[in-house]
Amino acid sequence: MENPADYGIPVASGFGFGPNEYGIVLARERRAMACGLDLGSVNDATALCIMESVESPEVDAQGNPIFGTDYIQKLTPPRYEIRGLRRLPTGMSYPQIIGQVGLALAHPEIRGAALIVDRTGCGRPTFDLFVAAGFQNLVGVTITGSVEGEKRDPDGSGFHVGKLQLVSTLQTALSTGALKMPSVTSMP
C-alpha cells in the first residue's frame, strides 16, 4: 500500500503530531480562513466578510483527550469567528472592487484564504472577472429559492444553495454559539 489515505485510512501527520508509543494520535487545532463577498450594484454597497473556522482538540471535563475508535483524538465541531466586515463605497466599478478585494486578500493573515463570491445578482460574468484576475481558491455561490440542499455546479466552479438552507444554517450557528461576531466597535 503506497498511500494509506487512498484507501480511507487516516494519515497521522494530517491529524496531529503522529502516533505516540501507544499508537494514539493527538490532534492539533485546525484553522482556516475564508472571505465572503456580496457584490453590490451602482446603488448597493459591496460587502466583504473575513471569517475563520476553528476546530480544537476535544477534551473531557478533566482535560483528558477524547479519542475515536481509530485512536485519533477528536476535534470539536467548527466554530466560526468573524474577523472583519467591510462595506465598499457605492458606485465602485467591478474592476475597482476586484482591486480592493485583492488588496484585502494580500494581507499576511488571510493570504491563501478561500474567496466565496455571491454571484446571484451580478451573475456569472462578474464572477468570471475574478477568475480572469487570477484569484486562487475562488468559489462561486448562487442563492436560489429552492428548499433543497446545496448542489455543485456541473463545471465544478461553485454551488447553488437554497436560501432556506442558508438562513437555517445561520440561525443554528448563532443560537448554538458556533458563530462569534465581534462587537460593532471592534470592526474596521
Tab-separated table of C-alpha atoms in Angstrom, residues 7-168:
chain	number	residue	atom	x	y	z
A	7	TYR	CA	-7.762	3.546	0.998
A	8	GLY	CA	-9.605	5.739	3.506
A	9	ILE	CA	-7.053	5.153	6.257
A	10	PRO	CA	-6.221	8.377	8.126
A	11	VAL	CA	-2.631	9.512	7.790
A	12	ALA	CA	-1.329	10.534	11.201
A	13	SER	CA	0.567	13.596	10.024
A	14	GLY	CA	-2.656	15.108	8.671
A	15	PHE	CA	-4.346	14.918	12.051
A	16	GLY	CA	-1.748	15.980	14.541
A	17	PHE	CA	1.677	15.095	15.734
A	18	GLY	CA	1.748	11.422	14.698
A	19	PRO	CA	1.146	8.351	16.839
A	20	ASN	CA	2.765	8.164	20.247
A	21	GLU	CA	4.269	4.990	21.722
A	22	TYR	CA	0.732	3.645	22.333
A	23	GLY	CA	-0.391	4.252	18.730
A	24	ILE	CA	-2.586	7.187	19.729
A	25	VAL	CA	-2.681	10.300	17.543
A	26	LEU	CA	-3.139	13.587	19.362
A	27	ALA	CA	-4.885	16.286	17.351
A	28	ARG	CA	-3.834	19.874	16.950
A	29	GLU	CA	-6.032	22.855	16.386
A	30	ARG	CA	-7.140	23.424	12.789
A	31	ARG	CA	-7.798	26.920	11.488
A	32	ALA	CA	-8.976	28.003	8.062
A	33	MET	CA	-9.730	31.474	6.746
A	34	ALA	CA	-12.435	32.295	4.217
A	35	CYS	CA	-13.695	35.540	2.753
A	36	GLY	CA	-17.260	36.039	1.615
A	37	LEU	CA	-18.080	38.695	-0.957
A	38	ASP	CA	-21.557	40.043	-1.674
A	39	LEU	CA	-21.238	42.135	-4.815
A	40	GLY	CA	-23.281	45.302	-4.913
A	41	SER	CA	-24.521	47.314	-7.835
A	42	VAL	CA	-24.361	51.030	-8.622
A	43	ASN	CA	-26.805	51.856	-5.799
A	44	ASP	CA	-25.964	48.949	-3.487
A	45	ALA	CA	-22.749	48.581	-1.485
A	46	THR	CA	-20.434	45.588	-1.829
A	47	ALA	CA	-19.684	43.765	1.436
A	48	LEU	CA	-16.619	41.687	2.341
A	49	CYS	CA	-16.645	39.360	5.351
A	50	ILE	CA	-13.486	37.715	6.667
A	51	MET	CA	-14.163	34.623	8.767
A	52	GLU	CA	-12.038	31.998	10.484
A	53	SER	CA	-13.116	28.425	11.134
A	54	VAL	CA	-11.545	26.854	14.242
A	55	GLU	CA	-11.616	23.183	15.265
A	56	SER	CA	-9.940	22.416	18.592
A	57	PRO	CA	-8.809	19.092	20.072
A	58	GLU	CA	-11.690	17.679	22.127
A	59	VAL	CA	-11.133	17.065	25.846
A	60	ASP	CA	-13.363	15.841	28.669
A	61	ALA	CA	-14.217	17.767	31.864
A	62	GLN	CA	-10.868	16.773	33.435
A	63	GLY	CA	-8.909	17.956	30.384
A	64	ASN	CA	-8.153	14.456	29.068
A	65	PRO	CA	-8.152	13.959	25.284
A	66	ILE	CA	-11.206	12.256	23.777
A	67	PHE	CA	-10.335	9.619	21.156
A	68	GLY	CA	-12.362	7.901	18.478
A	69	THR	CA	-12.361	4.178	17.851
A	70	ASP	CA	-9.457	4.760	15.442
A	71	TYR	CA	-7.274	6.074	18.323
A	72	ILE	CA	-7.227	9.540	16.800
A	73	GLN	CA	-8.158	12.435	19.047
A	74	LYS	CA	-11.451	14.011	18.038
A	75	LEU	CA	-11.840	17.654	17.090
A	76	THR	CA	-14.674	19.854	18.272
A	77	PRO	CA	-17.297	20.905	15.719
A	78	PRO	CA	-16.076	24.030	13.957
A	79	ARG	CA	-16.766	27.428	15.443
A	80	TYR	CA	-16.729	30.439	13.186
A	81	GLU	CA	-15.284	33.794	14.167
A	82	ILE	CA	-15.897	36.906	12.104
A	83	ARG	CA	-12.511	38.649	11.859
A	84	GLY	CA	-13.636	41.620	9.812
A	85	LEU	CA	-16.501	43.179	7.895
A	86	ARG	CA	-16.044	45.855	5.299
A	87	ARG	CA	-18.507	47.735	3.152
A	88	LEU	CA	-17.042	49.224	-0.011
A	89	PRO	CA	-18.338	52.573	-1.229
A	90	THR	CA	-21.325	52.515	-3.559
A	91	GLY	CA	-20.707	53.320	-7.193
A	92	MET	CA	-17.419	51.405	-7.478
A	93	SER	CA	-16.852	49.626	-10.769
A	94	TYR	CA	-16.297	45.869	-10.714
A	95	PRO	CA	-12.608	46.252	-11.661
A	96	GLN	CA	-12.203	48.645	-8.696
A	97	ILE	CA	-13.947	46.136	-6.405
A	98	ILE	CA	-11.654	43.374	-7.661
A	99	GLY	CA	-8.647	45.569	-6.857
A	100	GLN	CA	-9.902	46.292	-3.324
A	101	VAL	CA	-10.612	42.596	-2.682
A	102	GLY	CA	-7.158	41.715	-3.995
A	103	LEU	CA	-5.585	44.167	-1.546
A	104	ALA	CA	-7.572	42.695	1.341
A	105	LEU	CA	-6.611	39.122	0.419
A	106	ALA	CA	-2.928	40.097	0.192
A	107	HIS	CA	-2.840	40.633	3.973
A	108	PRO	CA	-0.479	38.028	5.503
A	109	GLU	CA	-3.096	36.683	7.930
A	110	ILE	CA	-5.590	35.840	5.185
A	111	ARG	CA	-3.343	35.138	2.205
A	112	GLY	CA	-4.477	31.880	0.588
A	113	ALA	CA	-7.984	32.050	2.069
A	114	ALA	CA	-10.924	30.853	0.015
A	115	LEU	CA	-12.883	33.658	-1.636
A	116	ILE	CA	-16.586	32.820	-1.815
A	117	VAL	CA	-18.372	35.145	-4.233
A	118	ASP	CA	-22.146	35.552	-4.265
A	119	ARG	CA	-22.875	35.510	-7.962
A	120	THR	CA	-26.657	35.589	-7.637
A	121	GLY	CA	-27.466	39.129	-8.762
A	122	CYS	CA	-24.401	40.032	-10.797
A	123	GLY	CA	-24.213	36.618	-12.354
A	124	ARG	CA	-21.502	34.580	-13.918
A	125	PRO	CA	-19.827	37.356	-15.973
A	126	THR	CA	-18.773	39.265	-12.853
A	127	PHE	CA	-17.516	36.061	-11.236
A	128	ASP	CA	-15.511	35.445	-14.411
A	129	LEU	CA	-13.738	38.783	-13.872
A	130	PHE	CA	-12.349	37.371	-10.596
A	131	VAL	CA	-11.250	34.235	-12.456
A	132	ALA	CA	-9.571	36.355	-15.162
A	133	ALA	CA	-7.829	38.441	-12.469
A	134	GLY	CA	-6.132	35.260	-11.230
A	135	PHE	CA	-7.786	34.831	-7.839
A	136	GLN	CA	-6.987	31.461	-6.258
A	137	ASN	CA	-9.335	29.337	-4.113
A	138	LEU	CA	-12.327	31.006	-5.755
A	139	VAL	CA	-15.822	29.596	-5.190
A	140	GLY	CA	-18.997	30.957	-6.727
A	141	VAL	CA	-22.308	30.653	-4.902
A	142	THR	CA	-25.702	31.195	-6.487
A	143	ILE	CA	-28.510	31.589	-3.961
A	144	THR	CA	-31.761	30.049	-5.151
A	145	GLY	CA	-35.341	29.851	-3.918
A	146	SER	CA	-35.026	26.080	-3.664
A	147	VAL	CA	-35.682	24.204	-0.432
A	148	GLU	CA	-33.157	21.557	-1.434
A	149	GLY	CA	-29.612	21.401	-0.120
A	150	GLU	CA	-26.592	22.643	-1.983
A	151	LYS	CA	-25.799	21.390	-5.460
A	152	ARG	CA	-22.384	21.531	-7.092
A	153	ASP	CA	-22.194	23.351	-10.428
A	154	PRO	CA	-21.619	20.972	-13.342
A	155	ASP	CA	-18.300	22.711	-14.146
A	156	GLY	CA	-17.149	22.466	-10.511
A	157	SER	CA	-16.711	26.240	-10.075
A	158	GLY	CA	-19.234	26.670	-7.292
A	159	PHE	CA	-22.563	25.806	-5.754
A	160	HIS	CA	-26.269	26.525	-5.949
A	161	VAL	CA	-27.615	26.902	-2.411
A	162	GLY	CA	-31.224	27.364	-1.330
A	163	LYS	CA	-31.999	30.446	0.732
A	164	LEU	CA	-33.791	28.261	3.310
A	165	GLN	CA	-30.620	26.243	3.877
A	166	LEU	CA	-28.517	29.400	4.237
A	167	VAL	CA	-30.860	31.040	6.716
A	168	SER	CA	-31.413	27.919	8.828
